[in-house]
């Protein structure tokens, strides 16, 4: 995504954002204490949301999240219209509080995100609604029974920092597919309770320890859903728990009026998808003031992992119309020094036997942009010419490694073909057929 030149940081900007959050409404049936929304009184404008969804569909965005506010207030029938349309070109996720079970939800949905902010009363306290915890559990059970991938998405605060292990254990018990924790960010309605909600550095580190232990003890994927500065704790790197949100580089948000911002926290608007195509908004010169990194300050300025970490969360209530380094970096003075050589993901193992495979149902090949995208349930991968050719061969009916090796023998070494198949399996583009 990012590469360091001789004199400056060069940022590769894709033709369109890889992920777009569509905020379908700011209306909500809960009163979460940390809510990033600017208000909960906006009425649902279904015609406007219809047009926003159509615009995002026309932009061939790889991944789309339908969020709120609370998207379940639109009802299953309307959401299914969006899912059926968008899923033709995108991997689609819905983020909901689980207070309304959406009967008959389309099985073309890639994922449902539902939060468990703590156990029992802790969840209810943070959600601002008595009985919310039990209602959410009932919804999770129903969605899991129907075969949906359901992700647990707690928000980490001062109140629940020491319950992450229990939340992960509960998610595993309920059959949820993963846990991705959103650290409280200082924005929206929640910014009024910043002192009450913002976890200290020590509380963050305790939560991180519980997340690592929960991942290892319960055997469930665990990570961060929000950007975290790599320097807050060396375990972010050593335990492969680092995360950057990609705001303004591979991600943006569209509010219920169609306005495009770098992220859900930002108040700066760069255009409106109701009057301009997303790809034109995405490449406006005005965005260069963020992408040139001129706003970066010490200690992030000059950091060896800046190109990967990108300063953690770049917007909060104090900088909602501009950019900033993460509040945890601004407010604390002691940090580890991440080693960039440990940030690379390990390659997948290649088995001795040749494999047979089939396409995963969420796999899409997006050839509409300058870059050619392999879109899977949770990831977007840019393909070079050779990878694109092999992917097209698989789409045309090649289902085994020996055939893929034979077809490409003149151009690609067999080990490279096998590595490619391993990567496809790892990112969820194919499923291995067991003999």
CSV table of C-alpha atoms in Angstrom, one decimal:
chain,number,residue,atom,x,y,z
A,1,UNK,CA,0.0,0.0,0.0
A,2,UNK,CA,2.8,2.4,0.9
A,3,UNK,CA,6.3,2.6,-0.2
A,4,UNK,CA,9.3,4.7,1.0
A,5,UNK,CA,11.2,6.6,-1.6
A,6,UNK,CA,14.6,8.1,-1.3
A,7,UNK,CA,13.5,11.5,0.0
A,8,UNK,CA,9.9,11.2,0.8
A,9,UNK,CA,7.0,8.8,1.5
A,10,UNK,CA,5.2,7.9,-1.7
A,11,UNK,CA,1.6,6.7,-1.1
A,12,UNK,CA,-0.1,4.5,-3.6
A,13,UNK,CA,-3.7,5.6,-4.0
A,14,UNK,CA,-5.9,2.9,-5.6
A,15,UNK,CA,-8.5,3.8,-8.2
A,16,UNK,CA,-11.3,3.6,-5.6
A,17,UNK,CA,-11.3,2.9,-1.9
A,18,UNK,CA,-11.2,-0.8,-1.1
A,19,UNK,CA,-13.7,-0.3,1.7
A,20,UNK,CA,-16.6,2.1,2.0
A,21,UNK,CA,-18.9,2.5,5.0
A,22,UNK,CA,-22.4,3.6,4.1
A,23,UNK,CA,-24.0,5.2,7.2
A,24,UNK,CA,-27.5,4.4,6.3
A,25,UNK,CA,-29.0,6.5,9.1
A,26,UNK,CA,-28.0,8.1,12.4
A,27,UNK,CA,-31.2,7.0,14.0
A,28,UNK,CA,-30.7,4.3,16.6
A,29,UNK,CA,-32.7,2.2,19.2
A,30,UNK,CA,-29.9,2.3,21.8
A,31,UNK,CA,-28.0,5.1,23.6
A,32,UNK,CA,-24.4,3.9,23.6
A,33,UNK,CA,-22.3,6.0,25.8
A,34,UNK,CA,-19.4,6.0,23.3
A,35,UNK,CA,-21.5,6.7,20.2
A,36,UNK,CA,-19.5,8.4,17.4
A,37,UNK,CA,-22.7,9.6,15.6
A,38,UNK,CA,-23.2,13.4,15.7
A,39,UNK,CA,-26.9,12.9,16.7
A,40,UNK,CA,-29.6,10.2,16.9
A,41,UNK,CA,-32.5,12.4,15.8
A,42,UNK,CA,-32.1,12.2,12.0
A,43,UNK,CA,-35.0,10.7,10.3
A,44,UNK,CA,-34.4,7.9,7.8
A,45,UNK,CA,-34.4,9.2,4.2
A,46,UNK,CA,-34.9,6.0,2.3
A,47,UNK,CA,-34.9,7.6,-1.2
A,48,UNK,CA,-31.5,9.2,-0.4
A,49,UNK,CA,-30.0,6.0,0.9
A,50,UNK,CA,-31.3,4.1,-2.2
A,51,UNK,CA,-29.4,6.6,-4.4
A,52,UNK,CA,-26.3,6.4,-2.3
A,53,UNK,CA,-26.3,2.6,-2.5
A,54,UNK,CA,-26.8,2.8,-6.3
A,55,UNK,CA,-23.8,5.2,-6.6
A,56,UNK,CA,-21.5,2.9,-4.6
A,57,UNK,CA,-22.7,-0.1,-6.7
A,58,UNK,CA,-21.8,1.9,-9.9
A,59,UNK,CA,-18.3,2.6,-8.4
A,60,UNK,CA,-17.4,-1.1,-8.2
A,61,UNK,CA,-16.2,-0.8,-4.6
A,62,UNK,CA,-14.6,-4.1,-3.4
A,63,UNK,CA,-16.0,-4.1,0.2
A,64,UNK,CA,-19.1,-2.2,1.5
A,65,UNK,CA,-20.3,-2.0,5.1
A,66,UNK,CA,-23.9,-1.0,5.8
A,67,UNK,CA,-23.8,0.7,9.2
A,68,UNK,CA,-25.5,3.4,11.2
A,69,UNK,CA,-26.7,4.6,13.5
A,70,UNK,CA,-28.7,1.3,13.4
A,71,UNK,CA,-29.3,-0.1,9.9
A,72,UNK,CA,-31.8,-2.7,11.2
A,73,UNK,CA,-34.3,0.1,11.5
A,74,UNK,CA,-34.5,0.0,7.7
A,75,UNK,CA,-36.0,-3.5,7.9
A,76,UNK,CA,-34.9,-6.7,6.3
A,77,UNK,CA,-36.7,-6.1,3.0
A,78,UNK,CA,-35.0,-2.9,2.3
A,79,UNK,CA,-31.6,-4.1,3.5
A,80,UNK,CA,-32.0,-7.2,1.2
A,81,UNK,CA,-32.5,-4.9,-1.7
A,82,UNK,CA,-29.1,-3.3,-0.9
A,83,UNK,CA,-27.4,-6.7,-0.3
A,84,UNK,CA,-28.7,-8.2,-3.5
A,85,UNK,CA,-27.5,-5.3,-5.5
A,86,UNK,CA,-24.1,-4.6,-3.9
A,87,UNK,CA,-23.1,-8.3,-3.6
A,88,UNK,CA,-23.0,-8.6,-7.4
A,89,UNK,CA,-19.8,-6.6,-7.2
A,90,UNK,CA,-18.8,-6.2,-3.5
A,91,UNK,CA,-18.4,-8.2,-0.3
A,92,UNK,CA,-21.1,-6.8,1.9
A,93,UNK,CA,-21.2,-6.6,5.7
A,94,UNK,CA,-23.9,-5.2,8.0
A,95,UNK,CA,-22.9,-3.8,11.5
A,96,UNK,CA,-25.9,-3.9,13.9
A,97,UNK,CA,-26.5,-3.8,17.6
A,98,UNK,CA,-28.6,-7.0,17.4
A,99,UNK,CA,-31.6,-5.4,19.1
A,100,UNK,CA,-33.8,-6.2,16.0
A,101,UNK,CA,-33.4,-9.7,14.5
A,102,UNK,CA,-33.6,-9.4,10.8
A,103,UNK,CA,-35.8,-12.3,9.7
A,104,UNK,CA,-35.1,-13.5,6.2
A,105,UNK,CA,-31.8,-11.6,5.7
A,106,UNK,CA,-30.1,-12.5,2.4
A,107,UNK,CA,-27.6,-15.2,2.5
A,108,UNK,CA,-25.4,-13.2,0.1
A,109,UNK,CA,-24.3,-11.2,3.1
A,110,UNK,CA,-20.6,-11.8,3.8
A,111,UNK,CA,-20.7,-11.0,7.5
A,112,UNK,CA,-22.8,-9.5,10.4
A,113,UNK,CA,-21.0,-7.5,13.0
A,114,UNK,CA,-22.7,-7.5,16.4
A,115,UNK,CA,-21.0,-6.0,19.6
A,116,UNK,CA,-20.7,-7.6,23.0
A,117,UNK,CA,-19.2,-4.7,24.9
A,118,UNK,CA,-18.8,-6.8,28.1
A,119,UNK,CA,-20.7,-9.4,30.1
A,120,UNK,CA,-24.3,-8.7,31.3
A,121,UNK,CA,-24.6,-5.4,33.1
A,122,UNK,CA,-21.4,-4.0,31.7
A,123,UNK,CA,-22.7,-4.3,28.1
A,124,UNK,CA,-26.1,-2.9,29.1
A,125,UNK,CA,-24.4,0.1,30.8
A,126,UNK,CA,-22.3,0.9,27.8
A,127,UNK,CA,-25.2,0.4,25.4
A,128,UNK,CA,-27.4,2.6,27.5
A,129,UNK,CA,-30.2,0.0,27.4
A,130,UNK,CA,-31.4,-2.5,30.0
A,131,UNK,CA,-31.7,-6.0,28.5
A,132,UNK,CA,-29.6,-5.2,25.5
A,133,UNK,CA,-27.1,-8.0,26.3
A,134,UNK,CA,-29.6,-10.8,26.3
A,135,UNK,CA,-31.3,-9.5,23.2
A,136,UNK,CA,-28.1,-9.3,21.3
A,137,UNK,CA,-27.2,-12.9,22.4
A,138,UNK,CA,-30.6,-14.1,21.1
A,139,UNK,CA,-29.9,-12.4,17.7
A,140,UNK,CA,-26.4,-13.9,17.5
A,141,UNK,CA,-27.7,-17.4,18.1
A,142,UNK,CA,-30.4,-17.0,15.4
A,143,UNK,CA,-27.9,-15.7,12.8
A,144,UNK,CA,-25.3,-18.4,13.6
A,145,UNK,CA,-28.0,-21.1,13.4
A,146,UNK,CA,-28.9,-19.7,9.9
A,147,UNK,CA,-25.2,-20.1,8.8
A,148,UNK,CA,-24.1,-16.5,8.8
A,149,UNK,CA,-20.6,-15.5,9.8
A,150,UNK,CA,-21.1,-13.3,12.8
A,151,UNK,CA,-18.3,-11.1,14.1
A,152,UNK,CA,-18.1,-9.8,17.7
A,153,UNK,CA,-17.1,-6.1,17.7
A,154,UNK,CA,-16.8,-4.7,21.2
A,155,UNK,CA,-15.7,-1.1,21.9
A,156,UNK,CA,-12.8,-1.0,24.4
A,157,UNK,CA,-13.3,1.6,27.2
A,158,UNK,CA,-12.3,2.3,30.7
A,159,UNK,CA,-15.3,0.3,31.8
A,160,UNK,CA,-14.7,-3.0,30.1
A,161,UNK,CA,-10.9,-3.1,29.5
A,162,UNK,CA,-10.6,-6.1,31.9
A,163,UNK,CA,-13.4,-8.1,30.3
A,164,UNK,CA,-11.9,-8.7,26.8
A,165,UNK,CA,-11.0,-12.3,27.7
A,166,UNK,CA,-14.5,-13.1,28.9
A,167,UNK,CA,-16.0,-11.5,25.7
A,168,UNK,CA,-13.8,-13.6,23.5
A,169,UNK,CA,-14.7,-16.7,25.4
A,170,UNK,CA,-18.4,-15.8,25.0
A,171,UNK,CA,-18.0,-15.2,21.3
A,172,UNK,CA,-16.4,-18.6,20.8
A,173,UNK,CA,-19.2,-20.3,22.8
A,174,UNK,CA,-21.8,-18.5,20.7
A,175,UNK,CA,-20.2,-19.7,17.4
A,176,UNK,CA,-19.1,-16.2,16.3
A,177,UNK,CA,-16.4,-16.3,13.6
A,178,UNK,CA,-14.0,-13.7,15.1
A,179,UNK,CA,-13.6,-10.8,17.6
A,180,UNK,CA,-12.4,-7.4,16.4
A,181,UNK,CA,-12.1,-4.8,19.1
A,182,UNK,CA,-12.7,-1.1,18.3
A,183,UNK,CA,-10.8,1.0,20.8
A,184,UNK,CA,-12.9,4.0,21.9
A,185,UNK,CA,-12.2,7.0,19.8
A,186,UNK,CA,-13.0,10.6,20.9
A,187,UNK,CA,-15.8,11.7,18.6
A,188,UNK,CA,-19.5,12.3,18.1
A,189,UNK,CA,-21.9,12.1,21.0
A,190,UNK,CA,-19.3,9.9,22.9
A,191,UNK,CA,-16.8,12.8,23.0
A,192,UNK,CA,-18.9,14.4,25.8
A,193,UNK,CA,-17.9,11.4,28.0
A,194,UNK,CA,-14.2,11.3,27.0
A,195,UNK,CA,-12.8,11.3,30.5
A,196,UNK,CA,-15.2,8.5,31.5
A,197,UNK,CA,-14.6,6.3,28.4
A,198,UNK,CA,-11.0,6.8,27.1
A,199,UNK,CA,-8.8,3.8,28.3
A,200,UNK,CA,-5.5,4.7,29.8
A,201,UNK,CA,-2.3,3.3,28.2
A,202,UNK,CA,-2.1,0.7,31.1
A,203,UNK,CA,-5.7,-0.3,30.6
A,204,UNK,CA,-5.1,-0.7,26.9
A,205,UNK,CA,-2.1,-3.0,27.6
A,206,UNK,CA,-4.2,-5.1,30.0
A,207,UNK,CA,-6.9,-5.5,27.3
A,208,UNK,CA,-4.3,-6.4,24.7
A,209,UNK,CA,-2.9,-9.1,27.0
A,210,UNK,CA,-6.4,-10.5,27.5
A,211,UNK,CA,-7.0,-10.4,23.7
A,212,UNK,CA,-3.9,-12.4,23.0
A,213,UNK,CA,-4.7,-14.9,25.7
A,214,UNK,CA,-8.3,-15.2,24.6
A,215,UNK,CA,-7.1,-15.8,21.0
A,216,UNK,CA,-4.8,-18.5,22.0
A,217,UNK,CA,-7.0,-20.2,24.6
A,218,UNK,CA,-10.2,-20.2,22.6
A,219,UNK,CA,-8.8,-20.6,19.1
A,220,UNK,CA,-10.7,-17.8,17.5
A,221,UNK,CA,-9.3,-15.0,15.3
A,222,UNK,CA,-8.9,-11.8,17.4
A,223,UNK,CA,-7.7,-8.4,16.3
A,224,UNK,CA,-8.3,-4.6,16.2
A,225,UNK,CA,-11.1,-3.0,14.1
A,226,UNK,CA,-9.6,0.4,14.6
A,227,UNK,CA,-6.1,1.8,14.0
A,228,UNK,CA,-3.7,1.3,16.8
A,229,UNK,CA,-0.2,2.9,17.0
A,230,UNK,CA,2.4,0.2,16.8
A,231,UNK,CA,4.5,1.8,19.5
A,232,UNK,CA,1.9,1.4,22.3
A,233,UNK,CA,3.0,-2.1,23.1
A,234,UNK,CA,5.6,-4.4,21.4
A,235,UNK,CA,3.2,-7.3,21.5
A,236,UNK,CA,1.2,-5.5,18.7
A,237,UNK,CA,4.1,-6.6,16.4
A,238,UNK,CA,5.4,-9.8,18.1
A,239,UNK,CA,1.9,-11.2,18.4
A,240,UNK,CA,0.7,-10.1,15.0
A,241,UNK,CA,-2.0,-7.8,16.5
A,242,UNK,CA,-1.2,-4.6,14.7
A,243,UNK,CA,-3.8,-2.7,12.7
A,244,UNK,CA,-4.2,0.4,10.6
A,245,UNK,CA,-7.6,1.6,9.4
A,246,UNK,CA,-6.5,2.9,5.9
A,247,UNK,CA,-8.5,6.1,6.3
A,248,UNK,CA,-8.0,8.2,3.2
A,249,UNK,CA,-5.8,5.6,1.6
A,250,UNK,CA,-8.0,2.5,1.1
A,251,UNK,CA,-11.1,3.5,3.2
A,252,UNK,CA,-13.7,6.2,3.4
A,253,UNK,CA,-17.2,6.8,4.8
A,254,UNK,CA,-20.4,8.1,3.3
A,255,UNK,CA,-22.9,9.8,5.6
A,256,UNK,CA,-26.7,9.6,5.3
A,257,UNK,CA,-26.6,12.7,3.1
A,258,UNK,CA,-24.1,11.2,0.6
A,259,UNK,CA,-21.1,13.2,1.8
A,260,UNK,CA,-17.7,11.5,1.6
A,261,UNK,CA,-15.2,11.8,4.5
A,262,UNK,CA,-11.9,10.1,5.2
A,263,UNK,CA,-13.5,8.2,8.0
A,264,UNK,CA,-16.6,8.1,10.2
A,265,UNK,CA,-15.0,10.4,12.8
A,266,UNK,CA,-14.0,13.1,10.4
A,267,UNK,CA,-16.2,16.1,9.7
A,268,UNK,CA,-14.3,17.3,6.6
A,269,UNK,CA,-16.3,16.6,3.4
A,270,UNK,CA,-14.7,16.1,0.0
A,271,UNK,CA,-17.7,15.6,-2.1
A,272,UNK,CA,-21.1,13.9,-2.4
A,273,UNK,CA,-21.8,10.6,-4.2
A,274,UNK,CA,-25.3,11.9,-5.1
A,275,UNK,CA,-23.7,14.4,-7.5
A,276,UNK,CA,-20.2,13.1,-8.2
A,277,UNK,CA,-18.8,9.6,-9.0
A,278,UNK,CA,-16.8,8.1,-6.1
A,279,UNK,CA,-13.7,7.7,-8.3
A,280,UNK,CA,-13.6,11.4,-9.0
A,281,UNK,CA,-14.1,12.4,-5.4
A,282,UNK,CA,-11.4,9.9,-4.4
A,283,UNK,CA,-8.8,11.6,-6.6
A,284,UNK,CA,-9.6,15.3,-5.8
A,285,UNK,CA,-6.5,17.5,-5.2
A,286,UNK,CA,-7.9,18.5,-1.8
A,287,UNK,CA,-7.1,15.0,-0.5
A,288,UNK,CA,-3.4,15.6,-1.0
A,289,UNK,CA,-3.2,17.7,2.2
A,290,UNK,CA,-3.9,14.4,4.1
A,291,UNK,CA,-1.9,12.1,1.9
A,292,UNK,CA,1.3,14.2,1.8
A,293,UNK,CA,1.7,13.5,5.5
A,294,UNK,CA,2.6,17.2,6.1
A,295,UNK,CA,0.4,17.0,9.3
A,296,UNK,CA,2.6,14.3,10.9
A,297,UNK,CA,4.4,15.4,14.1
A,298,UNK,CA,7.0,13.9,16.4
A,299,UNK,CA,7.3,11.2,17.6
A,300,UNK,CA,5.6,9.7,14.5
A,301,UNK,CA,7.6,12.0,12.2
A,302,UNK,CA,10.6,10.0,11.1
A,303,UNK,CA,9.4,6.7,12.7
A,304,UNK,CA,10.7,3.6,10.8
A,305,UNK,CA,7.2,2.1,10.6
A,306,UNK,CA,5.3,5.2,9.7
A,307,UNK,CA,4.4,3.8,6.3
A,308,UNK,CA,2.6,0.8,8.0
A,309,UNK,CA,1.3,2.4,11.2
A,310,UNK,CA,0.3,5.8,9.8
A,311,UNK,CA,0.1,7.3,13.3
A,312,UNK,CA,-2.8,5.2,14.5
A,313,UNK,CA,-6.2,7.0,14.5
A,314,UNK,CA,-5.8,10.2,12.5
A,315,UNK,CA,-9.0,12.1,13.6
A,316,UNK,CA,-10.7,12.7,16.9
A,317,UNK,CA,-13.0,15.3,18.5
A,318,UNK,CA,-10.1,17.7,18.9
A,319,UNK,CA,-9.1,17.4,15.2
A,320,UNK,CA,-12.4,16.4,13.5
A,321,UNK,CA,-11.9,18.9,10.7
A,322,UNK,CA,-8.2,18.2,10.2
A,323,UNK,CA,-5.7,15.4,11.0
A,324,UNK,CA,-3.6,14.3,14.0
A,325,UNK,CA,-1.4,11.6,15.4
A,326,UNK,CA,-3.2,9.2,17.7
A,327,UNK,CA,-4.4,10.5,21.1
A,328,UNK,CA,-2.5,7.7,22.9
A,329,UNK,CA,0.7,8.9,21.3
A,330,UNK,CA,0.0,12.6,22.0
A,331,UNK,CA,-1.0,11.9,25.7
A,332,UNK,CA,1.7,9.5,26.7
A,333,UNK,CA,5.5,9.8,26.6
A,334,UNK,CA,6.9,6.3,26.8
A,335,UNK,CA,6.8,4.0,23.8
A,336,UNK,CA,8.5,0.9,22.4
A,337,UNK,CA,10.4,1.1,19.1
A,338,UNK,CA,8.8,-1.3,16.6
A,339,UNK,CA,11.1,-3.3,14.3
A,340,UNK,CA,9.7,-3.1,10.8
A,341,UNK,CA,11.2,-6.4,9.8
A,342,UNK,CA,8.7,-8.2,12.1
A,343,UNK,CA,5.7,-6.6,10.4
A,344,UNK,CA,5.6,-8.9,7.4
A,345,UNK,CA,3.1,-11.8,7.4
A,346,UNK,CA,4.5,-15.3,7.2
A,347,UNK,CA,4.0,-17.2,3.9
A,348,UNK,CA,1.5,-20.1,4.0
A,349,UNK,CA,2.9,-23.6,4.1
A,350,UNK,CA,2.8,-25.6,0.9
A,351,UNK,CA,1.7,-29.2,1.5
A,352,UNK,CA,3.5,-32.1,-0.1
A,353,UNK,CA,0.5,-33.3,-2.1
A,354,UNK,CA,-1.0,-31.4,-5.0
A,355,UNK,CA,-4.4,-29.8,-4.1
A,356,UNK,CA,-7.8,-29.7,-5.7
A,357,UNK,CA,-10.0,-26.6,-5.0
A,358,UNK,CA,-13.2,-24.8,-5.7
A,359,UNK,CA,-14.1,-21.1,-5.8
A,360,UNK,CA,-15.3,-19.6,-2.5
A,361,UNK,CA,-18.8,-18.2,-2.9
A,362,UNK,CA,-17.7,-14.7,-1.8
A,363,UNK,CA,-14.9,-14.5,-4.4
A,364,UNK,CA,-15.2,-11.7,-7.0
A,365,UNK,CA,-12.8,-10.6,-9.7
A,366,UNK,CA,-13.0,-6.9,-10.2
A,367,UNK,CA,-11.5,-5.8,-13.5
A,368,UNK,CA,-13.2,-2.4,-13.8
A,369,UNK,CA,-10.3,-0.3,-12.6
A,370,UNK,CA,-6.7,0.3,-13.5
A,371,UNK,CA,-5.7,-2.2,-10.8
A,372,UNK,CA,-7.3,-5.6,-11.0
A,373,UNK,CA,-8.8,-6.7,-7.7
A,374,UNK,CA,-9.4,-10.1,-6.2
A,375,UNK,CA,-12.2,-9.5,-3.7
A,376,UNK,CA,-12.8,-12.1,-1.0
A,377,UNK,CA,-15.1,-12.2,2.0
A,378,UNK,CA,-12.8,-10.0,4.1
A,379,UNK,CA,-9.9,-8.9,1.9
A,380,UNK,CA,-9.0,-7.0,-1.3
A,381,UNK,CA,-5.9,-8.1,-3.2
A,382,UNK,CA,-4.3,-6.3,-6.1
A,383,UNK,CA,-3.3,-8.8,-8.8
A,384,UNK,CA,-0.3,-8.4,-11.2
A,385,UNK,CA,-0.6,-9.7,-14.8
A,386,UNK,CA,0.5,-13.2,-14.0
A,387,UNK,CA,-1.7,-13.6,-10.9
A,388,UNK,CA,-4.6,-12.1,-12.9
A,389,UNK,CA,-4.0,-14.7,-15.7
A,390,UNK,CA,-4.0,-17.6,-13.2
A,391,UNK,CA,-7.1,-16.3,-11.5
A,392,UNK,CA,-8.9,-16.1,-14.8
A,393,UNK,CA,-7.9,-19.7,-15.5
A,394,UNK,CA,-9.4,-20.8,-12.2
A,395,UNK,CA,-12.6,-18.9,-13.0
A,396,UNK,CA,-12.7,-20.7,-16.4
A,397,UNK,CA,-12.8,-24.1,-14.7
A,398,UNK,CA,-9.3,-25.1,-13.6
A,399,UNK,CA,-9.7,-26.8,-10.2
A,400,UNK,CA,-6.4,-28.5,-9.4
A,401,UNK,CA,-2.8,-27.5,-8.9
A,402,UNK,CA,-1.3,-29.9,-11.5
A,403,UNK,CA,-3.4,-28.4,-14.3
A,404,UNK,CA,-2.5,-24.8,-13.2
A,405,UNK,CA,1.2,-25.7,-13.1
A,406,UNK,CA,1.0,-27.3,-16.5
A,407,UNK,CA,-0.8,-24.3,-18.2
A,408,UNK,CA,1.7,-21.8,-16.8
A,409,UNK,CA,4.9,-23.9,-17.0
A,410,UNK,CA,6.4,-21.7,-19.7
A,411,UNK,CA,6.0,-18.5,-17.6
A,412,UNK,CA,5.8,-19.4,-13.9
A,413,UNK,CA,7.9,-21.8,-11.8
A,414,UNK,CA,5.8,-24.6,-10.2
A,415,UNK,CA,6.7,-23.5,-6.7
A,416,UNK,CA,5.4,-20.0,-7.4
A,417,UNK,CA,2.1,-21.5,-8.7
A,418,UNK,CA,1.8,-23.5,-5.5
A,419,UNK,CA,2.5,-20.4,-3.4
A,420,UNK,CA,-0.2,-18.6,-5.3
A,421,UNK,CA,-2.7,-21.3,-4.5
A,422,UNK,CA,-1.7,-21.2,-0.9
A,423,UNK,CA,-2.3,-17.4,-0.8
A,424,UNK,CA,-5.7,-17.9,-2.5
A,425,UNK,CA,-6.6,-20.4,0.3
A,426,UNK,CA,-5.3,-18.1,3.0
A,427,UNK,CA,-7.4,-15.1,1.8
A,428,UNK,CA,-10.5,-17.1,1.3
A,429,UNK,CA,-10.7,-17.0,-2.6
A,430,UNK,CA,-10.7,-20.8,-2.8
A,431,UNK,CA,-11.7,-23.7,-0.6
A,432,UNK,CA,-9.5,-26.8,-0.7
A,433,UNK,CA,-11.4,-30.0,-1.6
A,434,UNK,CA,-10.7,-32.7,0.8
A,435,UNK,CA,-10.0,-36.1,-0.8
